[in-house]
Short mmCIF file of C-alpha atoms and ligand atoms in Angstrom, two decimals:
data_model
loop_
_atom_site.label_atom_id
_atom_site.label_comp_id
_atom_site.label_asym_id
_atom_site.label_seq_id
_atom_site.Cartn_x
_atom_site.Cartn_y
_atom_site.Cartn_z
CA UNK A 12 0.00 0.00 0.00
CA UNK A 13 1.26 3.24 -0.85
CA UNK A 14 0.93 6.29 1.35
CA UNK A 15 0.34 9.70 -0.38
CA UNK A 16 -0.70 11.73 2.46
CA UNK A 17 1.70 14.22 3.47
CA UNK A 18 2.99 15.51 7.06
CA UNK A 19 4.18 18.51 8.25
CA UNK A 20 6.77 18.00 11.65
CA UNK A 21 7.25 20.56 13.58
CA UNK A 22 9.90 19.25 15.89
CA UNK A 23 13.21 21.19 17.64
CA UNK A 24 14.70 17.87 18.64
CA UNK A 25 16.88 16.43 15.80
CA UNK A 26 17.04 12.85 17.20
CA UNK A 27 13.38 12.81 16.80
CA UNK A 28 13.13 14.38 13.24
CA UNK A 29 15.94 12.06 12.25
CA UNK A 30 13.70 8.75 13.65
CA UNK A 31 10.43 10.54 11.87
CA UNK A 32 12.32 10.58 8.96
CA UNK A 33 13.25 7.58 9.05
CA UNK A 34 9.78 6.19 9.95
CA UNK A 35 7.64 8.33 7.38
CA UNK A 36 10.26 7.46 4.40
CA UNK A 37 9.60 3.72 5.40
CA UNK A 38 6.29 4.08 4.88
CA UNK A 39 6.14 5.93 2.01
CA UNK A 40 4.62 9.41 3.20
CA UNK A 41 5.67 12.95 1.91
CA UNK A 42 6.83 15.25 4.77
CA UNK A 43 8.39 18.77 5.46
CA UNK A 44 10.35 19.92 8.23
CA UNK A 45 9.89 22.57 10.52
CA UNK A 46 11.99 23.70 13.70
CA UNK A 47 9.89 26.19 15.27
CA UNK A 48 6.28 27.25 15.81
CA UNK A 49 6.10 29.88 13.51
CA UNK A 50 8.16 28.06 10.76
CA UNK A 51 5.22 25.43 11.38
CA UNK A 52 3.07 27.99 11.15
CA UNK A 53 4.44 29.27 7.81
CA UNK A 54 4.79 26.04 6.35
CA UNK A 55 1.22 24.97 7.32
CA UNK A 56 -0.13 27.87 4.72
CA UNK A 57 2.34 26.95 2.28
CA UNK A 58 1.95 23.97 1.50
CA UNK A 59 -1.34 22.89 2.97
CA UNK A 60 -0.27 19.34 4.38
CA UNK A 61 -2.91 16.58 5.01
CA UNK A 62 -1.63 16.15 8.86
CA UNK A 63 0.76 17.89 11.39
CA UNK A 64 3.08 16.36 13.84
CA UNK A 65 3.72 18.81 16.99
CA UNK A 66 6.04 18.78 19.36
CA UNK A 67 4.88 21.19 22.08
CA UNK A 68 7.67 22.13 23.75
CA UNK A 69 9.27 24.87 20.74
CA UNK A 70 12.39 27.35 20.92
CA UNK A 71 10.28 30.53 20.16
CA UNK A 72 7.02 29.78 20.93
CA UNK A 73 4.53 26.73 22.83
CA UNK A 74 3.12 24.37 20.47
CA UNK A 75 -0.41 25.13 21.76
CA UNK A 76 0.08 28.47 19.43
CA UNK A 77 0.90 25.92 16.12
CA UNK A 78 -2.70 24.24 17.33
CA UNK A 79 -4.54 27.74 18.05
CA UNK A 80 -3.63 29.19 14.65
CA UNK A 81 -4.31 26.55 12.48
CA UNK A 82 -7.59 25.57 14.81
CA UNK A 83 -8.72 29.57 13.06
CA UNK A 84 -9.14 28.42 9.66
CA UNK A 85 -8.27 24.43 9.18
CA UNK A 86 -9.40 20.92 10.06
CA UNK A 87 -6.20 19.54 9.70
CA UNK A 88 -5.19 16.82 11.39
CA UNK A 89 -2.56 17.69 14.66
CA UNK A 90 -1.01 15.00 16.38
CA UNK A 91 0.98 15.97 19.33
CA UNK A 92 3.99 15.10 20.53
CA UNK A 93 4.13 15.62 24.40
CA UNK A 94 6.49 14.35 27.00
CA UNK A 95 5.46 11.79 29.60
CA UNK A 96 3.47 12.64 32.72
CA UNK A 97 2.17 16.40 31.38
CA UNK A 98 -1.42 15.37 31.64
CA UNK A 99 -2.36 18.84 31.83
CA UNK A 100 -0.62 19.65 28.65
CA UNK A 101 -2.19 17.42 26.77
CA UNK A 102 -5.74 18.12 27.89
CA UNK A 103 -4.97 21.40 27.11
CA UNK A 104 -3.98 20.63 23.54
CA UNK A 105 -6.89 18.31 22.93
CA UNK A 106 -9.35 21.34 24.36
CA UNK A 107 -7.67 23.86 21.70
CA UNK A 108 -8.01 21.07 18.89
CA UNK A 109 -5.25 18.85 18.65
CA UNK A 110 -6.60 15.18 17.01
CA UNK A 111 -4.46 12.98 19.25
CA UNK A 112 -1.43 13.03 21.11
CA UNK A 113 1.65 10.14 21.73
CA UNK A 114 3.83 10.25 24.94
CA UNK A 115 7.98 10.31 24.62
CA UNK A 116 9.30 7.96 24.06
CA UNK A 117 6.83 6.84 21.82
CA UNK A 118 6.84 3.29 19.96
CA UNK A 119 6.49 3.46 16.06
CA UNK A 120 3.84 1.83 15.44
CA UNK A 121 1.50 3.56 17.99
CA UNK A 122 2.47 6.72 16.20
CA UNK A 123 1.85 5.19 12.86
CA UNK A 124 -1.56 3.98 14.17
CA UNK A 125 -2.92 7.30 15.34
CA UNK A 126 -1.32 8.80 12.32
CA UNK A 127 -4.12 6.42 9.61
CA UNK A 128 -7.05 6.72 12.74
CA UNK A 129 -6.34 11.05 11.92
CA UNK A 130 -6.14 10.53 8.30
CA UNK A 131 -8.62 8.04 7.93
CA UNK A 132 -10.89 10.70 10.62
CA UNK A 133 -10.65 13.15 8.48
CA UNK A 134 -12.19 11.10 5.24
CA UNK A 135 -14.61 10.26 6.93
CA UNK A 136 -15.72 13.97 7.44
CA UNK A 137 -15.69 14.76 4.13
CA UNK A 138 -17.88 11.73 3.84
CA UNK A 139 -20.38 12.16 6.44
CA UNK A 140 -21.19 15.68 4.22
CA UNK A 141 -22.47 13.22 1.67
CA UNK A 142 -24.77 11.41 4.54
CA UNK A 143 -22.64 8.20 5.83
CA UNK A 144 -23.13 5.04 7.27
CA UNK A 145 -20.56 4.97 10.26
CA UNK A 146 -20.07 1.21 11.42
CA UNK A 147 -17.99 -0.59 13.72
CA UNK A 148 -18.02 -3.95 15.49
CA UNK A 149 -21.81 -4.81 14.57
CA UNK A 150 -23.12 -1.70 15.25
CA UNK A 151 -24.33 0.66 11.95
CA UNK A 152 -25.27 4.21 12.17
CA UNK A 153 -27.05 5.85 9.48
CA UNK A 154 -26.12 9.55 10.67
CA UNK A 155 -28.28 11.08 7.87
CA UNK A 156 -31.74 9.40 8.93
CA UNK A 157 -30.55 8.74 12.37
CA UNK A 158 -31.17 4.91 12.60
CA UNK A 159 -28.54 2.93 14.76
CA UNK A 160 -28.77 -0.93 14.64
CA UNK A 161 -26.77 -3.43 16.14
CA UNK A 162 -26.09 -6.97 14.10
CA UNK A 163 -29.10 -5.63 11.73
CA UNK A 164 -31.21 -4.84 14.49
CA UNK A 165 -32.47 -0.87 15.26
CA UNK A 166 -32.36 0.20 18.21
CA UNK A 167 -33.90 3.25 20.04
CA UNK A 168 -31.85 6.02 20.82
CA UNK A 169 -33.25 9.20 22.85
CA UNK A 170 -31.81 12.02 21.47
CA UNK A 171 -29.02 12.69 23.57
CA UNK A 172 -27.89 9.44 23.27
CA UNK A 173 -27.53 9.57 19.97
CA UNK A 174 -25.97 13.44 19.52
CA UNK A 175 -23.34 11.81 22.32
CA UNK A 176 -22.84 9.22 19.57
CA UNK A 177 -22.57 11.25 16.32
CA UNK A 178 -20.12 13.68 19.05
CA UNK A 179 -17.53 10.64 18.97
CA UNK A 180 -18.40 9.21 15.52
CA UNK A 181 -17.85 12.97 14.57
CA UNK A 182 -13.84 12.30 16.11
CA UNK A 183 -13.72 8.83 15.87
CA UNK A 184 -10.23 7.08 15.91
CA UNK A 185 -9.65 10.74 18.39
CA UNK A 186 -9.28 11.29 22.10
CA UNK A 187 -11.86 13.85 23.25
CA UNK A 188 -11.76 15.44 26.35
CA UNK A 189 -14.94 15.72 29.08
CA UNK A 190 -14.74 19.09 28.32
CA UNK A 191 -15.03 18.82 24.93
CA UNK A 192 -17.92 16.24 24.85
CA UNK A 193 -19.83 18.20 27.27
CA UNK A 194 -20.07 21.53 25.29
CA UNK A 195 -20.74 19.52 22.15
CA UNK A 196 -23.26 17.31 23.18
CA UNK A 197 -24.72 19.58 26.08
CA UNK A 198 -23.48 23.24 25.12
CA UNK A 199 -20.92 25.13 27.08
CA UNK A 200 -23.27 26.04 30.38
CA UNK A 201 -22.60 22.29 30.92
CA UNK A 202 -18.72 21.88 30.76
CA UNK A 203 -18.34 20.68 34.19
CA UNK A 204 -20.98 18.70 34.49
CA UNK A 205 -18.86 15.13 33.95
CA UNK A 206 -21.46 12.77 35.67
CA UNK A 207 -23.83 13.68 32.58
CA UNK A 208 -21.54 12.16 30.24
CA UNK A 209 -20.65 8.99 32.59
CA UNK A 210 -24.59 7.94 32.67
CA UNK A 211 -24.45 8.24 29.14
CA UNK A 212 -21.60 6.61 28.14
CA UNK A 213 -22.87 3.67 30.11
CA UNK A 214 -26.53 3.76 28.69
CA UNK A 215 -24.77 3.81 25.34
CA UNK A 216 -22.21 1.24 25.97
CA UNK A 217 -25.67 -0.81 27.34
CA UNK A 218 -27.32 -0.71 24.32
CA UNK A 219 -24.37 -0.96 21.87
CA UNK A 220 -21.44 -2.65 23.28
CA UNK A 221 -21.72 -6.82 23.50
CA UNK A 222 -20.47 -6.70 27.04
CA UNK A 223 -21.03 -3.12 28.40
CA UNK A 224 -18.29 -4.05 31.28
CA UNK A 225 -15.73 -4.26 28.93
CA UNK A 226 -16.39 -2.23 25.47
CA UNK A 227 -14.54 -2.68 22.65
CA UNK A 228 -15.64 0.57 21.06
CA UNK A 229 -16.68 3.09 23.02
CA UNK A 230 -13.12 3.60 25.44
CA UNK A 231 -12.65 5.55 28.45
CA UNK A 232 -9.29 7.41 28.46
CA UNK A 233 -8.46 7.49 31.74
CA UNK A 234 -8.20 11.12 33.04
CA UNK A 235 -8.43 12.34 29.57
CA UNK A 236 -11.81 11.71 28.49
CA UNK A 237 -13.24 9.02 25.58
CA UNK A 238 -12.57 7.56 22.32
CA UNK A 239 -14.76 5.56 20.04
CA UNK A 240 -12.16 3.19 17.93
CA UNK A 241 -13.13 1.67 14.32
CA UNK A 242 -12.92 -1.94 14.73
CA UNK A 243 -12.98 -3.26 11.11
CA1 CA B 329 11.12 20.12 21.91
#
């Protein structure tokens, strides 16, 4: 399979741009090279990449500004590099739009992974324009008439429910935070309000997951927040 998506590193470290390098030629993907935020920045409107790798700790200027400016005008994909331990980092970069984020060290192929769950995220945006069918494990979910099923079989979702659901079919593949699922689902009154989303989850991993104990699909991410995974 050939890769033609190309990625934009924004990295200071040169042992790590050497091993992305290394990686991304391996796998055939296009990339570009940047040292600093606002080189990122400036090589972001040049040349338009499909996804962004971000290390958040830059010479001139935090990451977090890479994810805010782009965040103004672009769905691009951002997947953040962050060092082990700086939860609150991370939270932070997921709240100002980052897709995903990998802890140093990181292994190769968990960075390749979230690298085709952004990419493969972001297709199916453009798709669900057109009126998708999102399915996973069993479970189908026509988002344009609003009928979920599980092995062929509809079943009834109230209306939260389901908005919770489109939410994380909306980022699948993604870490979202609380916050973020709470002011999407429930509007920004409502950010705090984190037992909302844990009955929820739970009536939706009831009526969805096989064994609601232990989902396959519908993840917690502990002190983060949730992530709905494509099983194929
Ligand atoms: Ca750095």
């Amino acid at each position: 399979m050939t890769n033609t998506a190309e990625i934009l590193i924004v990295e200071d470290d040169p042992q790590i741009r050497r091993f992305l390098r290394a990686t991304f030629t391996a796998e055939g993907y296009r990339f570009h090279e940047a040292l600093t935020a606002s080189e990122g920045i400036a090589q972001w409107a040049a040349r338009q990449p499909d996804l962004i790798v971000l290390d958040l700790g830059l010479p001139d200027q935090d990451g977090a500004e890479v994810i805010r400016h782009v965040r103004e005008s672009s769905q691009t994909p951002i997947i953040v590099l962050s060092a082990r331990g700086q939860e609150k980092d991370k939270i932070d970069a997921l709240d100002l739009g980052a897709d995903d984020f990998v802890s140093k060290p990181f292994a190769v192929g968990e960075l390749l992974a979230r690298i085709r769950a952004a990419l493969r995220r972001a297709s199916i945006i453009a798709d669900q324009a057109e009126g998708a069918i999102f399915r996973t494990s069993g479970v189908e979910v026509d988002l344009a008439r609003r009928v979920t099923s599980v092995n062929g079989r509809e079943v009834h979702l109230t209306p939260i429910e389901f908005r919770l659901l489109q939410t994380l079919i909306r980022h699948v593949g993604k870490v979202i935070t609380q916050r973020q699922l709470l002011v999407e689902v429930w509007g920004a009154q409502h950010s705090e309000q984190s037992q909302y989303l844990r009955v929820y989850m739970a009536q939706l991993r009831r009526k969805l997951e096989a064994d609601p104990a232990r989902p396959r699909f519908l993840l917690t991410e502990p002190g983060v927040g949730y992530r709905l995974v494509e099983i194929v």
